[in-house]
Coordinates of C-alpha atoms in Angstrom, one line a residue:
Chain A
M30 CA -17.3 -9.4 134.9
S31 CA -14.4 -9.7 132.5
H32 CA -14.3 -12.7 130.2
V33 CA -10.9 -14.5 130.2
V34 CA -9.7 -17.0 127.7
V35 CA -6.8 -19.2 128.9
V36 CA -4.5 -20.6 126.2
G37 CA -2.9 -23.8 127.4
M38 CA -3.8 -26.4 129.9
G39 CA -0.3 -27.4 131.0
V40 CA 1.3 -26.8 134.4
I41 CA 0.6 -23.1 134.4
G42 CA -2.6 -23.1 132.3
K43 CA -4.6 -25.4 134.5
R44 CA -3.7 -23.3 137.5
A45 CA -4.6 -20.1 135.6
V46 CA -8.0 -21.7 134.8
R47 CA -8.7 -22.6 138.4
S48 CA -7.7 -19.2 139.7
V49 CA -9.8 -17.4 137.1
I50 CA -12.8 -19.5 138.1
R51 CA -12.1 -18.5 141.8
H52 CA -11.7 -14.8 141.1
P53 CA -15.0 -12.9 141.7
G54 CA -14.4 -10.4 139.0
L55 CA -13.3 -12.8 136.2
T56 CA -15.3 -15.3 134.1
L57 CA -13.7 -18.2 132.3
A58 CA -14.9 -17.7 128.7
G59 CA -12.8 -20.5 127.2
V60 CA -9.7 -22.7 127.3
V61 CA -7.7 -23.2 124.2
I62 CA -5.9 -26.6 124.0
R63 CA -3.8 -28.7 121.7
S64 CA -4.5 -32.2 123.0
A65 CA -6.6 -34.3 125.4
S66 CA -4.0 -34.2 128.2
G67 CA -4.6 -35.6 131.6
A68 CA -5.6 -32.2 132.9
V69 CA -8.2 -31.9 130.1
Q70 CA -9.5 -35.4 130.8
A71 CA -9.8 -34.6 134.4
A72 CA -11.9 -31.4 133.7
P73 CA -14.1 -32.5 130.8
D74 CA -16.7 -29.8 131.3
L75 CA -14.7 -26.7 130.7
P76 CA -15.4 -24.6 127.5
Y77 CA -12.7 -25.9 125.3
Y78 CA -11.5 -24.6 122.0
H79 CA -8.9 -26.1 119.7
L80 CA -5.7 -24.1 118.9
D81 CA -5.4 -25.1 115.2
G82 CA -6.2 -27.8 112.7
N83 CA -3.6 -30.2 114.2
A84 CA -5.1 -29.8 117.6
E85 CA -8.6 -30.3 116.2
A86 CA -7.5 -33.6 114.6
A87 CA -5.8 -34.7 117.8
L88 CA -8.8 -33.9 119.9
R89 CA -11.2 -35.5 117.5
A90 CA -9.1 -38.7 117.6
A91 CA -9.4 -38.6 121.4
A92 CA -13.2 -38.2 121.1
R93 CA -13.0 -34.7 122.6
R94 CA -15.3 -32.1 121.1
T95 CA -14.5 -28.4 121.3
R96 CA -16.6 -25.3 120.8
G97 CA -14.5 -24.0 118.0
D98 CA -11.0 -22.7 117.2
L99 CA -8.8 -19.9 118.6
D100 CA -10.7 -17.2 116.6
D101 CA -14.0 -18.4 118.1
A102 CA -12.5 -18.3 121.6
L103 CA -11.2 -14.8 121.0
A104 CA -14.6 -13.6 119.9
C105 CA -15.9 -14.2 123.4
A106 CA -12.9 -12.8 125.2
D107 CA -12.1 -9.5 126.9
I108 CA -8.6 -10.7 127.6
V109 CA -6.3 -13.7 127.0
A110 CA -4.0 -15.4 129.5
D111 CA -1.5 -17.1 127.3
C112 CA 0.0 -20.0 129.1
G113 CA 1.3 -21.9 126.0
P114 CA 4.6 -23.5 125.6
A115 CA 7.7 -21.2 125.9
G116 CA 8.7 -19.7 122.6
S117 CA 5.3 -20.2 120.9
G118 CA 3.6 -17.0 122.0
A119 CA 4.8 -14.6 119.4
A120 CA 2.8 -16.4 116.7
R121 CA -0.4 -16.1 118.7
L122 CA 0.2 -12.4 119.6
T123 CA -0.6 -11.5 116.0
A124 CA -4.0 -13.3 116.3
Y125 CA -4.8 -11.5 119.5
Q126 CA -3.9 -8.2 118.0
S127 CA -6.0 -8.9 114.9
A128 CA -9.0 -9.8 117.1
G129 CA -8.4 -6.6 119.2
V130 CA -8.1 -8.7 122.4
R131 CA -5.5 -7.8 125.0
A132 CA -3.2 -10.5 126.3
V133 CA -1.0 -11.5 129.2
F134 CA 1.8 -13.9 128.5
C135 CA 3.0 -16.0 131.4
G136 CA 6.7 -16.5 132.3
G137 CA 9.0 -18.4 130.1
E138 CA 8.0 -16.5 127.0
R139 CA 11.2 -14.7 126.0
E140 CA 10.7 -13.5 122.5
L141 CA 8.0 -10.9 122.8
P142 CA 9.5 -7.4 122.2
A143 CA 6.0 -6.0 121.6
A144 CA 4.8 -6.9 125.1
T145 CA 5.4 -4.9 128.3
L146 CA 7.4 -6.8 130.9
V147 CA 5.4 -6.6 134.2
H148 CA 5.9 -7.5 137.8
S149 CA 2.8 -6.6 139.8
A150 CA 4.8 -5.5 142.9
L151 CA 7.1 -3.3 140.8
N152 CA 5.3 -1.8 137.8
L153 CA 1.7 -2.9 137.7
E154 CA 0.7 0.6 136.4
A155 CA 2.5 -0.2 133.2
A156 CA -0.1 -2.9 132.4
I157 CA -3.1 -0.5 132.5
H158 CA -2.8 0.8 129.0
S159 CA -0.7 -2.1 127.4
S160 CA -2.3 -4.2 124.7
A161 CA 0.1 -7.1 125.6
C162 CA 2.0 -7.8 128.8
Q163 CA 4.5 -10.4 129.6
L164 CA 4.9 -11.7 133.2
V165 CA 8.4 -12.3 134.4
S166 CA 9.5 -15.9 135.2
C167 CA 8.9 -17.6 138.5
N168 CA 12.4 -16.9 139.9
T169 CA 12.2 -13.3 138.8
T170 CA 8.8 -13.0 140.4
A171 CA 10.2 -14.1 143.7
L172 CA 13.2 -11.8 143.5
G173 CA 11.0 -9.0 142.4
R174 CA 8.8 -9.5 145.5
L175 CA 12.0 -9.3 147.6
V176 CA 13.1 -6.1 146.0
A177 CA 9.6 -4.6 146.5
A178 CA 9.6 -5.7 150.1
V179 CA 13.0 -4.1 150.9
T180 CA 12.0 -1.1 148.7
L181 CA 14.0 -0.2 145.6
A182 CA 15.8 2.7 147.3
Q183 CA 17.2 0.4 149.9
V184 CA 18.8 -2.2 147.6
S185 CA 22.4 -1.5 147.2
R186 CA 23.4 -4.9 145.7
L187 CA 21.7 -8.2 145.2
E188 CA 23.4 -11.5 144.3
A189 CA 21.4 -14.6 143.8
V190 CA 22.2 -18.3 143.1
I191 CA 19.1 -20.1 141.8
L192 CA 18.6 -23.8 142.3
K193 CA 16.0 -24.9 139.8
C194 CA 13.9 -28.0 139.6
C195 CA 15.0 -30.0 136.6
T196 CA 11.4 -30.7 135.4
D197 CA 7.8 -30.3 136.2
A198 CA 5.7 -32.6 138.4
D199 CA 4.0 -34.2 135.4
K200 CA 7.0 -34.9 133.2
A201 CA 8.9 -38.2 133.8
A202 CA 10.9 -38.0 130.6
K203 CA 12.8 -34.9 131.3
G204 CA 15.4 -33.9 133.9
I205 CA 18.6 -34.9 135.6
T206 CA 18.7 -38.2 137.6
N207 CA 21.7 -37.3 139.7
G208 CA 24.0 -34.3 140.1
L209 CA 23.7 -30.7 139.3
M210 CA 24.0 -28.7 136.1
L211 CA 25.9 -25.6 136.8
A212 CA 25.3 -22.6 134.5
A213 CA 28.4 -21.3 132.8
R214 CA 27.1 -17.7 132.7
P215 CA 24.9 -15.3 134.6
S216 CA 21.2 -16.2 134.2
H217 CA 18.5 -14.0 132.6
H218 CA 16.7 -13.2 135.9
G219 CA 19.0 -10.4 136.9
D220 CA 18.7 -8.7 133.5
D221 CA 14.9 -9.1 133.5
L222 CA 14.7 -7.5 136.9
A223 CA 17.1 -4.7 135.9
T224 CA 14.8 -4.0 132.9
L225 CA 11.9 -3.5 135.4
V226 CA 14.0 -1.6 137.9
P227 CA 16.6 0.4 135.9
G228 CA 19.8 0.9 137.8
L229 CA 19.3 -2.2 140.1
N230 CA 22.6 -3.7 141.0
I231 CA 21.9 -7.4 140.6
T232 CA 23.7 -10.6 139.4
T233 CA 22.1 -14.0 139.2
T234 CA 23.2 -17.4 138.2
E235 CA 21.6 -20.8 138.3
A236 CA 22.1 -24.5 138.8
I237 CA 19.6 -27.2 137.9
A238 CA 18.9 -30.0 140.4
P239 CA 17.1 -33.4 140.3
M240 CA 14.1 -32.3 142.5
L241 CA 10.4 -31.4 142.1
T242 CA 9.8 -29.5 145.3
G243 CA 10.1 -26.0 144.0
H244 CA 13.0 -23.7 143.1
V245 CA 15.3 -22.3 145.8
I246 CA 17.3 -19.1 145.7
H247 CA 20.2 -18.2 147.8
V248 CA 20.3 -14.4 148.1
R249 CA 23.0 -12.1 149.4
L250 CA 21.4 -8.7 149.7
T251 CA 23.2 -5.5 150.7
T252 CA 20.9 -2.7 151.8
R253 CA 21.8 1.0 152.2
T254 CA 20.9 1.1 155.8
E255 CA 20.5 -1.6 158.5
R256 CA 17.1 -3.1 158.2
P257 CA 15.1 -6.0 159.5
A258 CA 14.5 -9.1 157.4
P259 CA 12.1 -8.4 154.6
S260 CA 8.4 -9.2 154.9
G261 CA 5.1 -8.5 153.1
Q262 CA 4.7 -8.7 149.3
R263 CA 3.6 -12.3 149.5
L264 CA 6.8 -13.3 151.3
L265 CA 6.5 -15.4 154.4
M266 CA 9.3 -15.2 156.9
R267 CA 10.5 -18.4 158.6
A268 CA 12.1 -17.9 161.9
A269 CA 12.9 -21.5 162.8
A270 CA 16.5 -22.5 163.6
E271 CA 16.1 -26.0 162.1
P272 CA 17.0 -26.6 158.4
L273 CA 14.2 -26.0 156.0
S274 CA 13.1 -29.1 154.0
T275 CA 11.4 -28.1 150.8
A276 CA 10.0 -31.6 150.4
A277 CA 8.4 -31.4 153.9
L278 CA 7.1 -27.9 153.1
K279 CA 5.5 -29.1 149.9
D280 CA 4.0 -32.1 151.7
A281 CA 2.5 -29.8 154.3
L282 CA 0.4 -28.0 151.7
W283 CA -1.8 -31.0 151.0
R284 CA -5.0 -29.0 151.5
R285 CA -4.3 -27.0 148.4
P286 CA -4.8 -28.4 144.9
W287 CA -1.5 -29.7 143.6
H288 CA 0.1 -28.5 146.9
D289 CA 0.2 -25.1 145.3
R290 CA 2.1 -22.4 147.1
Y291 CA 1.7 -18.8 145.9
E292 CA 3.7 -17.4 148.7
V293 CA 7.6 -17.3 148.8
V294 CA 9.0 -18.7 152.1
V295 CA 12.0 -16.7 153.3
Q296 CA 14.6 -18.3 155.6
S297 CA 16.9 -15.7 157.0
I298 CA 20.4 -17.2 157.4
R299 CA 22.3 -14.2 158.7
I300 CA 21.9 -10.5 159.0
D301 CA 25.3 -8.7 159.5
G302 CA 24.8 -4.9 159.5
T303 CA 23.5 -4.1 156.0
T304 CA 24.2 -7.6 154.6
H305 CA 21.4 -10.1 154.5
E306 CA 21.8 -13.7 153.6
L307 CA 18.6 -15.5 152.8
W308 CA 17.0 -18.5 151.2
L309 CA 13.9 -18.0 149.1
S310 CA 11.8 -21.1 148.6
L311 CA 9.2 -20.9 145.8
D312 CA 6.7 -23.1 144.1
N313 CA 7.8 -22.7 140.5
E314 CA 4.5 -24.1 139.2
A315 CA 2.2 -21.7 141.2
V316 CA 4.1 -18.7 142.3
T317 CA 3.3 -16.5 139.3
I318 CA -0.5 -17.1 139.5
P319 CA -1.2 -14.2 141.9
E320 CA 0.7 -11.8 139.6
L321 CA -1.2 -13.1 136.6
L322 CA -4.5 -12.3 138.4
D323 CA -3.2 -8.9 139.4
V324 CA -2.4 -8.1 135.7
L325 CA -5.6 -9.5 134.3
T326 CA -7.6 -7.4 136.8
V327 CA -5.8 -4.2 136.1
M328 CA -5.7 -4.6 132.3
T329 CA -9.5 -5.2 132.2
G330 CA -10.0 -2.0 134.2
R331 CA -11.7 -3.8 137.1
A332 CA -9.6 -2.3 139.8
D333 CA -6.6 -0.1 140.5
P334 CA -3.3 -1.8 141.2
V335 CA -3.7 -1.8 145.0
A336 CA -7.2 -3.1 145.0
A337 CA -6.3 -5.6 142.3
R338 CA -3.6 -7.2 144.5
M339 CA -6.0 -7.3 147.5
E340 CA -8.7 -9.0 145.4
T341 CA -6.2 -11.5 144.2
D342 CA -4.9 -12.3 147.7
Q343 CA -8.5 -12.9 148.9
A344 CA -9.5 -15.0 145.9
L345 CA -6.5 -17.3 146.3
G346 CA -6.4 -17.3 150.1
I347 CA -2.9 -16.1 150.2
A348 CA -1.4 -16.7 153.7
R349 CA 0.0 -13.8 155.7
S350 CA 2.3 -16.0 157.9
L351 CA 4.0 -19.3 157.7
P352 CA 1.9 -20.9 160.5
E353 CA -1.2 -19.8 158.7
L354 CA 0.1 -21.4 155.5
V355 CA 1.2 -24.7 157.0
G356 CA -0.9 -25.1 160.1
D357 CA 0.2 -28.6 160.9
G358 CA 2.9 -29.3 163.4
P359 CA 3.6 -31.9 166.2
G360 CA 1.4 -31.3 169.2
Q361 CA -0.8 -28.9 167.4
T362 CA -4.5 -29.6 167.1
E363 CA -5.3 -29.9 163.4
A364 CA -8.7 -28.9 162.2
G365 CA -10.6 -31.6 160.2
A366 CA -11.8 -31.4 156.7
Chain B
M11 CA -17.8 -30.9 168.0
S12 CA -15.7 -33.4 166.1
D13 CA -13.8 -36.4 167.3
T14 CA -10.1 -36.0 167.9
I15 CA -7.6 -38.6 166.9
T16 CA -4.3 -38.6 168.8
L17 CA -1.1 -40.2 167.6
V18 CA 1.0 -41.0 170.7
G19 CA 4.6 -41.4 169.6
E20 CA 6.4 -41.1 166.4
S21 CA 5.4 -42.8 163.1
L22 CA 6.2 -42.3 159.5
L23 CA 2.5 -42.7 158.9
R24 CA 1.8 -39.4 160.7
P25 CA 1.2 -37.2 157.6
A26 CA -1.1 -39.9 156.1
L27 CA -3.0 -40.2 159.4
L28 CA -3.4 -36.4 159.6
R29 CA -4.9 -36.3 156.1
A30 CA -7.1 -39.4 156.7
A31 CA -8.4 -37.8 159.9
A32 CA -9.2 -34.6 158.0
R33 CA -11.1 -36.6 155.4
A34 CA -13.1 -38.2 158.2
G35 CA -13.9 -34.7 159.6
A36 CA -11.8 -35.4 162.7
Y37 CA -9.2 -33.3 164.5
F38 CA -5.7 -34.7 164.8
T39 CA -3.1 -34.2 167.5
V40 CA 0.3 -35.7 168.1
K41 CA 1.8 -36.3 171.5
T42 CA 5.2 -37.6 172.4
G43 CA 5.3 -40.9 174.2
E44 CA 4.9 -44.6 173.8
Q45 CA 7.0 -46.9 171.6
P46 CA 5.6 -48.5 169.5
P47 CA 3.2 -45.7 168.6
V48 CA -0.5 -45.9 169.1
V49 CA -3.5 -43.9 167.9
R50 CA -6.6 -43.3 170.0
R51 CA -9.9 -41.4 169.7
C52 CA -11.3 -38.8 172.1
G53 CA -15.0 -38.2 171.4
S54 CA -16.9 -35.0 171.7
H55 CA -18.5 -36.2 175.0
G56 CA -15.3 -37.5 176.5
T57 CA -15.8 -41.0 175.1
G58 CA -12.6 -42.6 174.0
S59 CA -11.5 -45.8 172.3
P60 CA -8.9 -48.4 173.1
P61 CA -5.5 -47.5 171.6
I62 CA -4.6 -49.1 168.3
M63 CA -0.9 -50.0 168.1
L64 CA 0.8 -49.0 164.9
V65 CA 3.5 -51.2 163.3
P66 CA 7.0 -49.9 163.8
D67 CA 8.3 -47.7 160.9
D68 CA 10.6 -50.5 159.6
D69 CA 7.6 -52.8 159.1
L70 CA 5.2 -50.1 157.6
P71 CA 6.1 -50.7 153.9
R72 CA 5.3 -54.4 154.3
A73 CA 2.0 -53.6 156.1
I74 CA 0.9 -51.0 153.6
C75 CA 1.8 -53.3 150.6
T76 CA -0.1 -56.3 152.2
H77 CA -3.1 -54.0 152.8
M78 CA -3.1 -53.0 149.1
L79 CA -2.6 -56.5 147.9
S80 CA -5.9 -57.2 149.6
S81 CA -7.5 -54.3 147.7
L82 CA -6.1 -55.8 144.5
V83 CA -7.5 -59.2 145.1
R84 CA -10.9 -57.7 145.9
S85 CA -10.8 -55.6 142.8
L86 CA -10.8 -58.7 140.6
E87 CA -13.5 -61.1 139.7
P88 CA -13.1 -64.0 140.1
A89 CA -10.3 -63.7 142.7
P90 CA -7.0 -64.9 141.3
A91 CA -5.5 -68.1 142.6
A92 CA -2.1 -66.4 143.2
V93 CA -0.4 -63.1 142.9
E94 CA 3.3 -62.8 142.0
G95 CA 5.1 -59.6 141.3
T96 CA 7.4 -56.7 142.3
V97 CA 6.5 -53.6 144.1
L98 CA 8.4 -50.3 143.9
A99 CA 8.0 -48.7 147.3
P100 CA 8.5 -45.0 147.9
A101 CA 12.0 -44.0 149.2
S102 CA 11.1 -43.7 152.9
G103 CA 8.6 -46.6 152.9
V104 CA 5.6 -44.2 152.9
C105 CA 4.7 -41.5 150.4
G106 CA 6.2 -38.0 151.0
A107 CA 9.5 -36.5 152.0
S108 CA 12.4 -38.9 152.5
F109 CA 15.5 -38.2 154.5
A110 CA 17.4 -41.5 154.3
G111 CA 17.9 -42.3 150.6
P112 CA 18.2 -44.3 148.5
V113 CA 20.0 -41.9 146.2
N114 CA 20.7 -43.1 142.7
A115 CA 20.3 -46.6 144.0
I116 CA 17.6 -49.3 144.6
R117 CA 17.2 -51.1 147.9
H118 CA 16.0 -54.6 148.2
D119 CA 13.5 -54.9 151.0
G120 CA 12.9 -58.6 150.8
L121 CA 10.0 -60.8 149.7
I122 CA 6.4 -60.6 151.0
R123 CA 5.1 -64.2 151.2
D124 CA 1.6 -64.1 152.6
E125 CA -1.9 -65.2 152.2
V126 CA -4.1 -62.3 151.5
D127 CA -7.9 -63.0 151.5
D128 CA -7.0 -66.7 151.0
T129 CA -4.9 -65.8 148.0
P130 CA -1.2 -66.7 148.1
C131 CA 0.9 -63.6 147.3
R132 CA 4.6 -63.4 146.6
V133 CA 5.8 -59.9 146.0
R134 CA 9.4 -58.6 146.0
M135 CA 9.7 -55.2 147.5
L136 CA 12.3 -52.6 146.1
R137 CA 12.8 -49.2 147.6
V138 CA 13.5 -46.5 144.9
Q139 CA 14.3 -42.9 144.7
Q140 CA 10.9 -41.4 144.3
T141 CA 8.3 -40.2 146.8
R142 CA 4.8 -39.9 145.3
C143 CA 3.4 -43.4 145.1
W144 CA 3.8 -47.2 145.1
L145 CA 3.9 -49.1 141.9
L146 CA 3.1 -52.9 141.7
A147 CA 3.8 -55.0 138.6
A148 CA 2.1 -58.3 139.2
S149 CA 1.0 -61.5 137.5
L150 CA -2.4 -62.9 138.6
R151 CA -2.9 -66.6 138.1
P152 CA -6.5 -67.6 137.4
A153 CA -8.3 -69.8 139.9
G154 CA -10.3 -71.7 137.4
E155 CA -11.1 -71.3 133.7
G156 CA -12.2 -67.7 134.0
S157 CA -9.5 -65.1 133.8
P158 CA -9.6 -62.4 136.5
R159 CA -11.5 -59.2 135.4
L160 CA -11.3 -55.8 136.9
V161 CA -14.3 -54.4 138.8
L162 CA -14.0 -50.7 138.3
G163 CA -15.4 -48.3 140.8
P164 CA -14.7 -45.1 142.8
V165 CA -11.5 -46.6 144.3
V166 CA -10.5 -48.8 141.4
R167 CA -9.6 -46.7 138.4
Q168 CA -8.0 -47.3 135.0
T169 CA -6.1 -44.5 133.3
A170 CA -6.6 -43.6 129.6
A171 CA -3.8 -42.6 127.3
P172 CA -1.7 -40.5 127.7
V173 CA -2.0 -40.6 131.5
G174 CA -0.7 -44.1 132.1
T175 CA 2.7 -43.9 130.6
D176 CA 4.4 -43.1 133.9
T177 CA 3.7 -42.3 137.6
A178 CA 4.4 -38.6 137.1
R179 CA 1.5 -38.2 134.7
A180 CA -0.7 -40.7 136.6
A181 CA -0.2 -39.0 140.0
Q182 CA -0.7 -35.6 138.4
Y183 CA -3.9 -36.8 136.8
M184 CA -5.2 -37.9 140.2
E185 CA -4.4 -34.4 141.5
D186 CA -6.1 -32.9 138.5
L187 CA -9.2 -34.8 139.5
G188 CA -9.0 -33.1 142.9
L189 CA -8.1 -36.3 144.7
G190 CA -4.9 -34.8 146.2
S191 CA -1.5 -36.4 146.3
D192 CA -2.7 -39.2 148.6
W193 CA -5.5 -40.4 146.4
P194 CA -7.4 -43.4 147.5
G195 CA -7.7 -46.8 145.9
L196 CA -5.9 -48.5 143.1
L197 CA -5.0 -46.8 139.8
F198 CA -4.3 -49.3 137.0
L199 CA -1.9 -47.7 134.6
D200 CA -2.6 -49.9 131.7
G201 CA -5.2 -52.3 130.5
L202 CA -5.1 -55.9 131.9
D203 CA -2.7 -58.0 129.8
H204 CA -4.1 -61.5 129.4
D205 CA -1.9 -64.5 128.7
Q206 CA -3.2 -67.6 126.8
D207 CA -3.4 -69.6 130.1
G208 CA -5.6 -66.9 131.7
T209 CA -2.8 -65.2 133.7
V210 CA -3.3 -61.5 133.9
R211 CA -0.5 -59.0 134.2
V212 CA -1.2 -55.6 135.8
L213 CA 0.6 -52.4 136.6
V214 CA -1.0 -50.6 139.4
A215 CA -0.2 -47.5 141.5
F216 CA -1.4 -46.6 144.9
T217 CA -0.6 -44.4 147.9
D218 CA -0.7 -44.8 151.7
A219 CA -4.2 -43.3 151.9
D220 CA -6.2 -46.5 152.2
Y221 CA -4.0 -47.9 154.9
A222 CA -4.2 -44.7 157.0
T223 CA -7.9 -44.4 156.3
A224 CA -8.5 -47.9 157.5
I225 CA -6.8 -47.1 160.8
V226 CA -8.7 -43.9 161.3
N227 CA -12.0 -45.6 160.5
R228 CA -11.2 -48.3 163.0
V229 CA -10.3 -45.7 165.7
L230 CA -13.5 -43.9 165.0
G231 CA -15.4 -47.1 165.4
D232 CA -16.3 -47.6 161.8
A233 CA -15.8 -51.4 161.2
G234 CA -14.3 -51.5 157.7
G235 CA -11.6 -54.0 158.8
P236 CA -8.2 -53.3 160.4
P237 CA -5.3 -52.9 158.1
R238 CA -3.2 -55.9 158.5
G239 CA -0.3 -55.3 160.8
A240 CA -1.8 -52.2 162.4
D241 CA -2.2 -54.3 165.5
G242 CA -1.5 -57.8 164.2
G243 CA -5.1 -58.1 163.0
R244 CA -5.9 -60.1 159.9
V245 CA -7.2 -58.7 156.8
A246 CA -10.9 -59.4 156.7
R247 CA -12.5 -60.8 153.6

């Protein structure tokens, strides 16, 4: 068993904690926090550590006791899953390196030149000997799965327009109330993916929308030869002719905690020869969790990349088809609790 | 083998009924048919139940709100003499996806004037552009000298800072607790605010879960009391 310390108990951190607990090869050794957030209050029995002196004071004020500080947590860790706020990871990387503990930084962390950028469907082998890895962001994760499903050699050109949720589900004081924010330049996702897949012909841009039902990506993909719609790689194809409501899709996942969806739903709009027009619908709060588990498993030497991904899929109960994911539909018998 | 609950016809309550049936360990099916919609049970040995008529979709928000006002009155000791307030209903009138606005607007859905558990209630209902829960801001007038106090329990919860600042944090907290997005009961977002005359002001969030559960329990033969308006029945004390 590999001992994992999760840093952060926010939107990604609490999901990382839950997934580590569910993974048969990983043990949750600690959770490093800054405050007694709702997620911390809801799970009071986890092995908490405070990040620093300020965190210790804040937690003491909230009558929350911890087992020690970050160094104490690192002393019992084989590896760290860093899910702290974007832009704050570089400072902690030094602490991880000093303690001789390997680390995986979750998406959103953009200033980590010392970390290897990883997407488990594209370059998981690169994680095996890295002391620090950085997962790509949620949208790049989805696009990377698509590229892997189509196969790199088949991608001639990929253009994507990303519609992003304006905030997270637990934040009422952020976001746009009405209208869209349209990016004035290409987004980072294309560059990130091209870093992983040198020579990939890709352009991405983004708009931010007042919604909380997951990001959506419109993709125009040109392949080298005529091909069927992509599948596999944690992509679930939707064949229905009716419009796809991301709100209804999220509602339908009520059996999963926080309505989490690790799978990317793909709606094929049109295939015209070698040109594919697709919608990708992803849960921005959960979609990177499988890739996080893949990387943690490989970096701790528990399994080779193929076995690691299979273990992750089993631990998280990743669906292999849309009906398996959603289940519920008019006229269908729905199993009870 | 488990019971099967069948919804015949269309109802905005369908997702909440599905989840309530699952919580009760029952199967759930939907059939096209009657208007207004009904729900019925088919037991494991072919035994059934008389159909329970659901209120039309247009009347659902009022029925759900009235049901939860009853829960509010019961969560207080002593019961208040009167309840007055404003409730923000989810966009479609039930929690979950909405396809008919309001967008960047607030709709006035009228006033609920009713006696709930012998307590007069006057609550103005507004429909807002959000989908996760209901939010009631109410003043509770004392019946006598004693100011109403909250009786906390598994379905009456009070949030602690920093969870109660908004419904985003509050609803996420309930999901963090593993209660899902359609958590049961009442969630008081703040402490009770007492006036000098004993009037208590509350801010309380809830979902459709209790209303749907009451229907499912009734279909399954568990007394528990019908939700008001499910078939015109009165809320039992």
